GROMACS .gro file of C-alpha atoms in nm:
model
  350
    1MET     CA    1  -0.001  -0.010   0.004
    2PHE     CA    2   0.095   0.372  -0.025
    3MET     CA    3   0.053   0.447   0.340
    4GLY     CA    4   0.415   0.521   0.433
    5HIS     CA    5   0.444   0.868   0.601
    6VAL     CA    6   0.649   1.145   0.451
    7GLN     CA    7   0.714   1.507   0.573
    8ALA     CA    8   0.500   1.778   0.430
    9ASN     CA    9   0.651   2.055   0.206
   10GLU     CA   10   0.657   1.871  -0.130
   11ALA     CA   11   0.660   2.102  -0.426
   12PRO     CA   12   0.374   2.078  -0.677
   13LEU     CA   13   0.445   1.971  -1.034
   14ALA     CA   14   0.192   2.222  -1.170
   15PRO     CA   15   0.322   2.565  -1.241
   16LYS     CA   16   0.014   2.710  -1.061
   17VAL     CA   17  -0.201   2.542  -0.819
   18LEU     CA   18  -0.558   2.544  -0.942
   19VAL     CA   19  -0.882   2.603  -0.750
   20ILE     CA   20  -1.153   2.379  -0.883
   21GLY     CA   21  -1.515   2.465  -0.810
   22HIS     CA   22  -1.666   2.126  -0.701
   23ARG     CA   23  -2.016   2.096  -0.870
   24GLY     CA   24  -1.977   2.480  -0.898
   25ALA     CA   25  -1.980   2.663  -0.572
   26SER     CA   26  -2.196   2.392  -0.417
   27ALA     CA   27  -2.165   2.517  -0.053
   28LEU     CA   28  -2.348   2.835  -0.166
   29ARG     CA   29  -2.582   2.731  -0.451
   30PRO     CA   30  -2.768   2.409  -0.553
   31GLU     CA   31  -2.492   2.188  -0.711
   32HIS     CA   32  -2.463   2.161  -1.084
   33THR     CA   33  -2.669   2.464  -1.176
   34LEU     CA   34  -2.554   2.763  -1.390
   35ALA     CA   35  -2.596   2.958  -1.072
   36SER     CA   36  -2.354   2.733  -0.882
   37TYR     CA   37  -2.104   2.754  -1.168
   38GLY     CA   38  -2.155   3.128  -1.199
   39LYS     CA   39  -2.095   3.168  -0.831
   40ALA     CA   40  -1.775   2.971  -0.854
   41ILE     CA   41  -1.636   3.173  -1.146
   42ALA     CA   42  -1.723   3.504  -0.973
   43ASP     CA   43  -1.537   3.369  -0.662
   44GLY     CA   44  -1.228   3.296  -0.854
   45ALA     CA   45  -1.237   2.925  -0.960
   46ASP     CA   46  -0.984   2.836  -1.216
   47PHE     CA   47  -1.206   2.541  -1.325
   48ILE     CA   48  -1.558   2.453  -1.281
   49GLU     CA   49  -1.678   2.085  -1.249
   50PRO     CA   50  -1.984   1.934  -1.427
   51ASP     CA   51  -2.050   1.569  -1.342
   52LEU     CA   52  -2.228   1.422  -1.644
   53VAL     CA   53  -2.512   1.165  -1.678
   54MET     CA   54  -2.728   1.088  -1.964
   55THR     CA   55  -3.090   1.159  -2.069
   56HIS     CA   56  -3.316   0.908  -2.229
   57ASP     CA   57  -3.259   1.093  -2.564
   58GLY     CA   58  -2.868   1.082  -2.530
   59VAL     CA   59  -2.795   1.434  -2.401
   60PRO     CA   60  -2.521   1.464  -2.125
   61VAL     CA   61  -2.654   1.682  -1.838
   62ALA     CA   62  -2.503   1.786  -1.519
   63ARG     CA   63  -2.595   1.578  -1.213
   64HIS     CA   64  -2.364   1.403  -0.964
   65GLU     CA   65  -2.586   1.105  -0.989
   66ASN     CA   66  -2.840   0.970  -1.239
   67GLU     CA   67  -3.078   0.924  -0.941
   68ILE     CA   68  -3.218   1.271  -0.904
   69SER     CA   69  -3.462   1.275  -0.606
   70GLY     CA   70  -3.208   1.420  -0.375
   71THR     CA   71  -3.095   1.715  -0.607
   72THR     CA   72  -3.430   1.806  -0.785
   73ASP     CA   73  -3.808   1.838  -0.718
   74VAL     CA   74  -3.893   1.529  -0.923
   75ALA     CA   75  -4.087   1.370  -0.638
   76GLN     CA   76  -4.327   1.655  -0.632
   77HIS     CA   77  -4.411   1.602  -1.005
   78PRO     CA   78  -4.725   1.363  -1.006
   79GLU     CA   79  -4.688   1.324  -1.368
   80PHE     CA   80  -4.363   1.135  -1.311
   81ALA     CA   81  -4.465   0.927  -1.019
   82SER     CA   82  -4.479   0.606  -1.227
   83ARG     CA   83  -4.115   0.659  -1.331
   84LYS     CA   84  -3.990   0.571  -0.979
   85ALA     CA   85  -3.774   0.260  -0.999
   86THR     CA   86  -3.520   0.051  -0.838
   87LYS     CA   87  -3.196  -0.015  -1.034
   88THR     CA   88  -2.861  -0.164  -0.970
   89ILE     CA   89  -2.604   0.116  -1.033
   90ASP     CA   90  -2.239  -0.008  -1.021
   91GLY     CA   91  -2.344  -0.316  -0.810
   92HIS     CA   92  -2.557  -0.120  -0.558
   93ALA     CA   93  -2.943  -0.117  -0.553
   94VAL     CA   94  -3.079   0.241  -0.588
   95THR     CA   95  -3.435   0.357  -0.566
   96GLY     CA   96  -3.564   0.677  -0.718
   97TRP     CA   97  -3.597   0.854  -1.043
   98PHE     CA   98  -3.323   0.826  -1.301
   99THR     CA   99  -3.213   1.072  -1.575
  100GLU     CA  100  -3.195   0.791  -1.837
  101ASP     CA  101  -3.572   0.751  -1.808
  102PHE     CA  102  -3.635   1.123  -1.893
  103THR     CA  103  -3.609   1.319  -2.213
  104LEU     CA  104  -3.418   1.641  -2.189
  105ALA     CA  105  -3.746   1.824  -2.247
  106GLU     CA  106  -3.895   1.636  -1.933
  107LEU     CA  107  -3.584   1.713  -1.732
  108LYS     CA  108  -3.601   2.076  -1.805
  109THR     CA  109  -3.950   2.080  -1.630
  110LEU     CA  110  -3.776   1.998  -1.291
  111ARG     CA  111  -3.597   2.239  -1.072
  112ALA     CA  112  -3.287   2.186  -0.867
  113ARG     CA  113  -3.277   2.179  -0.495
  114GLU     CA  114  -3.008   2.162  -0.215
  115ARG     CA  115  -2.856   1.815  -0.170
  116LEU     CA  116  -2.736   1.876   0.192
  117PRO     CA  117  -3.026   2.080   0.344
  118GLU     CA  118  -2.909   1.977   0.696
  119PHE     CA  119  -2.597   2.190   0.637
  120ARG     CA  120  -2.681   2.432   0.359
  121SER     CA  121  -2.933   2.692   0.270
  122THR     CA  122  -3.241   2.589   0.076
  123ALA     CA  123  -3.314   2.951  -0.021
  124TYR     CA  124  -3.255   2.885  -0.390
  125ASP     CA  125  -3.455   2.565  -0.405
  126GLY     CA  126  -3.700   2.550  -0.707
  127GLN     CA  127  -3.520   2.833  -0.898
  128PHE     CA  128  -3.271   2.657  -1.144
  129GLN     CA  129  -3.284   2.407  -1.423
  130ILE     CA  130  -3.067   2.109  -1.496
  131PRO     CA  131  -2.806   2.239  -1.740
  132THR     CA  132  -2.675   2.030  -2.040
  133LEU     CA  133  -2.300   2.013  -2.124
  134ASP     CA  134  -2.356   2.229  -2.429
  135GLU     CA  135  -2.528   2.509  -2.212
  136ILE     CA  136  -2.247   2.487  -1.960
  137ILE     CA  137  -1.980   2.535  -2.219
  138ASP     CA  138  -2.174   2.840  -2.363
  139PHE     CA  139  -2.212   2.985  -2.027
  140VAL     CA  140  -1.839   2.934  -1.933
  141ALA     CA  141  -1.738   3.080  -2.273
  142THR     CA  142  -1.952   3.393  -2.206
  143GLU     CA  143  -1.811   3.439  -1.854
  144SER     CA  144  -1.461   3.398  -1.975
  145ALA     CA  145  -1.512   3.668  -2.245
  146THR     CA  146  -1.683   3.897  -1.981
  147ARG     CA  147  -1.417   3.851  -1.727
  148GLY     CA  148  -1.111   3.850  -1.972
  149ARG     CA  149  -0.971   3.525  -1.821
  150VAL     CA  150  -0.980   3.164  -1.919
  151ILE     CA  151  -1.193   2.932  -1.703
  152GLY     CA  152  -1.130   2.553  -1.733
  153ILE     CA  153  -1.396   2.281  -1.747
  154ILE     CA  154  -1.342   1.958  -1.573
  155PRO     CA  155  -1.628   1.721  -1.661
  156GLU     CA  156  -1.660   1.385  -1.508
  157ILE     CA  157  -1.813   1.093  -1.683
  158LYS     CA  158  -2.037   0.924  -1.423
  159HIS     CA  159  -2.107   0.545  -1.430
  160GLY     CA  160  -1.945   0.497  -1.773
  161THR     CA  161  -2.002   0.118  -1.774
  162TYR     CA  162  -2.366   0.140  -1.667
  163PHE     CA  163  -2.451   0.402  -1.933
  164LYS     CA  164  -2.276   0.199  -2.200
  165LYS     CA  165  -2.480  -0.106  -2.098
  166ALA     CA  166  -2.797   0.113  -2.118
  167GLY     CA  167  -2.715   0.198  -2.481
  168LEU     CA  168  -2.616   0.556  -2.389
  169PRO     CA  169  -2.230   0.557  -2.398
  170MET     CA  170  -2.100   0.892  -2.298
  171GLU     CA  171  -1.737   0.913  -2.410
  172ASP     CA  172  -1.772   1.001  -2.778
  173ARG     CA  173  -2.078   1.209  -2.717
  174VAL     CA  174  -1.864   1.418  -2.483
  175LEU     CA  175  -1.573   1.447  -2.726
  176THR     CA  176  -1.818   1.561  -3.000
  177ILE     CA  177  -1.969   1.833  -2.786
  178LEU     CA  178  -1.618   1.948  -2.676
  179ALA     CA  179  -1.515   1.972  -3.057
  180ALA     CA  180  -1.834   2.150  -3.155
  181HIS     CA  181  -1.752   2.461  -2.936
  182ALA     CA  182  -1.478   2.706  -3.025
  183TYR     CA  183  -1.420   2.762  -2.653
  184THR     CA  184  -1.346   2.397  -2.560
  185ARG     CA  185  -1.127   2.344  -2.864
  186SER     CA  186  -0.861   2.570  -2.687
  187ALA     CA  187  -0.958   2.626  -2.331
  188PRO     CA  188  -0.829   2.384  -2.067
  189VAL     CA  189  -1.059   2.071  -2.033
  190GLU     CA  190  -0.985   1.776  -1.802
  191ILE     CA  191  -1.204   1.473  -1.838
  192GLN     CA  192  -1.223   1.255  -1.522
  193SER     CA  193  -1.362   0.908  -1.435
  194PHE     CA  194  -1.350   0.667  -1.145
  195GLU     CA  195  -1.332   0.392  -1.412
  196VAL     CA  196  -1.019   0.299  -1.621
  197ALA     CA  197  -1.117   0.159  -1.954
  198ASN     CA  198  -1.295   0.486  -2.068
  199LEU     CA  199  -0.992   0.696  -1.980
  200ARG     CA  200  -0.785   0.456  -2.193
  201TYR     CA  201  -1.032   0.474  -2.475
  202LEU     CA  202  -1.030   0.858  -2.466
  203ARG     CA  203  -0.655   0.865  -2.455
  204GLY     CA  204  -0.653   0.660  -2.767
  205LYS     CA  205  -0.916   0.886  -2.928
  206LEU     CA  206  -0.742   1.214  -2.835
  207GLY     CA  207  -0.385   1.115  -2.925
  208LYS     CA  208  -0.165   1.422  -2.944
  209ALA     CA  209  -0.420   1.633  -3.144
  210HIS     CA  210  -0.594   1.793  -2.845
  211PRO     CA  211  -0.328   1.933  -2.617
  212ASN     CA  212  -0.593   2.137  -2.436
  213ILE     CA  213  -0.778   1.819  -2.306
  214ARG     CA  214  -0.616   1.628  -2.019
  215LEU     CA  215  -0.735   1.307  -1.841
  216LEU     CA  216  -0.782   1.270  -1.467
  217GLN     CA  217  -0.804   0.922  -1.296
  218LEU     CA  218  -1.025   0.949  -0.997
  219LEU     CA  219  -0.950   0.715  -0.698
  220ASP     CA  220  -1.184   0.587  -0.440
  221ASP     CA  221  -1.113   0.423  -0.106
  222THR     CA  222  -0.835   0.169  -0.112
  223THR     CA  223  -1.048  -0.142  -0.081
  224GLU     CA  224  -1.295  -0.034  -0.352
  225GLN     CA  225  -1.248  -0.116  -0.722
  226PRO     CA  226  -1.338   0.073  -1.039
  227TYR     CA  227  -1.666  -0.068  -1.162
  228ASP     CA  228  -1.531  -0.159  -1.521
  229VAL     CA  229  -1.263  -0.354  -1.350
  230VAL     CA  230  -1.525  -0.546  -1.145
  231THR     CA  231  -1.720  -0.629  -1.459
  232ALA     CA  232  -1.390  -0.747  -1.628
  233GLY     CA  233  -1.342  -0.990  -1.335
  234SER     CA  234  -1.017  -0.840  -1.233
  235LYS     CA  235  -0.912  -0.804  -0.872
  236MET     CA  236  -0.731  -0.456  -0.905
  237SER     CA  237  -0.826  -0.212  -0.628
  238TYR     CA  238  -0.778   0.159  -0.594
  239GLY     CA  239  -0.523   0.070  -0.327
  240ASP     CA  240  -0.330  -0.116  -0.593
  241MET     CA  241  -0.352   0.178  -0.826
  242MET     CA  242  -0.206   0.406  -0.558
  243THR     CA  243   0.112   0.203  -0.526
  244PRO     CA  244   0.426   0.341  -0.711
  245LYS     CA  245   0.375   0.050  -0.972
  246GLY     CA  246   0.001   0.137  -1.006
  247LEU     CA  247   0.077   0.507  -1.047
  248HIS     CA  248   0.326   0.437  -1.323
  249GLU     CA  249   0.052   0.246  -1.503
  250ILE     CA  250  -0.191   0.523  -1.464
  251ALA     CA  251   0.068   0.769  -1.609
  252THR     CA  252   0.048   0.570  -1.941
  253TYR     CA  253  -0.299   0.711  -2.017
  254ALA     CA  254  -0.377   0.981  -1.763
  255ASP     CA  255  -0.222   1.317  -1.666
  256ALA     CA  256  -0.342   1.345  -1.302
  257ILE     CA  257  -0.490   1.150  -1.025
  258GLY     CA  258  -0.788   1.264  -0.808
  259PRO     CA  259  -0.770   1.082  -0.469
  260ASN     CA  260  -0.978   1.168  -0.165
  261ILE     CA  261  -0.802   1.427   0.041
  262ARG     CA  262  -0.766   1.168   0.329
  263ALA     CA  263  -0.549   0.950   0.107
  264ILE     CA  264  -0.291   1.237   0.107
  265ILE     CA  265  -0.319   1.331   0.470
  266PRO     CA  266  -0.532   1.084   0.682
  267LEU     CA  267  -0.707   1.170   0.991
  268ALA     CA  268  -0.572   1.047   1.316
  269SER     CA  269  -0.779   0.845   1.553
  270ASP     CA  270  -0.897   1.142   1.737
  271GLY     CA  271  -1.020   1.311   1.403
  272SER     CA  272  -0.743   1.562   1.381
  273LEU     CA  273  -0.508   1.582   1.077
  274GLY     CA  274  -0.249   1.329   1.071
  275LYS     CA  275   0.084   1.298   0.877
  276PRO     CA  276   0.100   1.295   0.486
  277THR     CA  277   0.139   0.967   0.307
  278SER     CA  278   0.393   0.915   0.035
  279LEU     CA  279   0.098   0.937  -0.233
  280VAL     CA  280   0.191   1.287  -0.369
  281ARG     CA  281   0.558   1.213  -0.378
  282ASP     CA  282   0.486   0.874  -0.552
  283ALA     CA  283   0.252   1.027  -0.803
  284HIS     CA  284   0.487   1.315  -0.878
  285ALA     CA  285   0.768   1.054  -0.926
  286ALA     CA  286   0.535   0.899  -1.201
  287LYS     CA  287   0.492   1.249  -1.360
  288LEU     CA  288   0.123   1.259  -1.241
  289GLU     CA  289  -0.027   1.575  -1.086
  290VAL     CA  290  -0.252   1.529  -0.783
  291HIS     CA  291  -0.593   1.701  -0.775
  292PRO     CA  292  -0.771   1.572  -0.453
  293TYR     CA  293  -1.139   1.610  -0.345
  294THR     CA  294  -1.312   1.766  -0.161
  295PHE     CA  295  -1.266   2.066   0.085
  296ARG     CA  296  -1.594   2.189   0.245
  297PRO     CA  297  -1.638   2.484   0.466
  298GLU     CA  298  -1.855   2.333   0.733
  299ASN     CA  299  -1.698   2.189   1.058
  300HIS     CA  300  -1.857   1.847   0.991
  301PHE     CA  301  -1.624   1.791   0.688
  302GLN     CA  302  -1.303   1.929   0.832
  303ALA     CA  303  -1.031   1.759   1.052
  304LYS     CA  304  -1.133   1.805   1.418
  305ASN     CA  305  -0.825   2.032   1.499
  306PHE     CA  306  -0.974   2.292   1.261
  307TRP     CA  307  -1.317   2.305   1.410
  308GLN     CA  308  -1.468   2.633   1.548
  309GLY     CA  309  -1.684   2.535   1.839
  310ASN     CA  310  -1.872   2.198   1.853
  311ASP     CA  311  -2.153   2.244   1.604
  312PRO     CA  312  -2.093   2.027   1.298
  313LYS     CA  313  -2.317   2.275   1.091
  314THR     CA  314  -2.086   2.574   1.157
  315PHE     CA  315  -1.958   2.748   0.854
  316ASN     CA  316  -1.583   2.762   0.919
  317GLU     CA  317  -1.388   2.959   0.672
  318ALA     CA  318  -1.065   2.986   0.892
  319GLY     CA  319  -1.068   2.611   0.947
  320SER     CA  320  -1.103   2.530   0.574
  321ILE     CA  321  -0.822   2.767   0.480
  322ALA     CA  322  -0.592   2.606   0.733
  323GLU     CA  323  -0.689   2.249   0.613
  324ILE     CA  324  -0.622   2.341   0.247
  325ARG     CA  325  -0.292   2.494   0.331
  326ALA     CA  326  -0.181   2.169   0.500
  327TYR     CA  327  -0.249   2.004   0.166
  328LEU     CA  328  -0.083   2.268  -0.031
  329ALA     CA  329   0.223   2.206   0.178
  330ALA     CA  330   0.188   1.840   0.099
  331GLY     CA  331   0.241   1.933  -0.271
  332VAL     CA  332  -0.107   1.908  -0.431
  333ASP     CA  333  -0.131   2.048  -0.779
  334ALA     CA  334  -0.501   2.148  -0.785
  335PHE     CA  335  -0.800   2.075  -0.548
  336PHE     CA  336  -1.172   2.050  -0.542
  337THR     CA  337  -1.356   2.282  -0.306
  338ASP     CA  338  -1.734   2.351  -0.243
  339ASP     CA  339  -1.644   2.702  -0.177
  340PRO     CA  340  -1.391   2.848  -0.438
  341ALA     CA  341  -1.371   3.188  -0.270
  342ILE     CA  342  -1.210   3.020   0.033
  343GLY     CA  343  -0.992   2.803  -0.202
  344ARG     CA  344  -0.878   3.119  -0.373
  345LYS     CA  345  -0.780   3.288  -0.032
  346ALA     CA  346  -0.598   2.969   0.079
  347VAL     CA  347  -0.390   2.986  -0.233
  348ASP     CA  348  -0.330   3.359  -0.304
  349GLU     CA  349  -0.283   3.480   0.063
  350ARG     CA  350  -0.026   3.224   0.160
   0.00000   0.00000   0.00000
């Protein structure tokens, strides 16, 4: 395993550490809405992140999951009551409403709502639509022109194997959309996936002809496996992928890894921040950048030594900045944050 400890103060590989707006500015607006992406851009995000799932008519739209009862008002629409279903997604039974059972026109009648109402404001519930990848690119291109700075897009292909089996493969569709927009023919794009085969496929398709498009291998808990690896009958785990050998293999098709922040600096038994593992150093040795997820501004999501008071719901900007800076010292090259304004401060005011 990669769990040997090293001292902090690794240097990043990247010339500039990038702030990625995780699902936009999802601490402040309902995730994966133009409002969320717009807030992230206004607050200084270098990249915004749309997670992509497919509609029944083959359109990539932005939702973290294809099951949408937690992030939309679909349950309040009696005309869609009969669409409720239980499906097996990546080996897990999930009950709810699924994007692949709706046309884009039907999804456009829904409105987004806050996914974490126990921590975050619901004041914007019911206001915003589910955007398509096309709409997001147009929006980012407009914002970029208005602000006079380039804003990157870091789309994630969600449940690639599942959608392929459902007859809605996403990879070529995403490449076609990226190629159709002048903005994404030149602006930085980084395509991410928790699966492996689709990133290898994309690397083959992209070749050297698209220097603006990079690939990010996402990494889950060490004992978990990429779902395409499971379906292929292989035993390779994310833990195997995080060994020096595994990282050198990732480097044959991807430009960066996206581990959980706790794979870089785990929590100690008391919930405080522990010591860095060798993961960043090992990844950098394989010429891979490290783009971990996710920093969140509420106490609940932070290491215990950064908490303000004892209420998990407390919005704790100072704690988030301190936590991010510990990871910057560990050498990360970019990071996902639910509040890009805090991420911007952590990087710029060091």
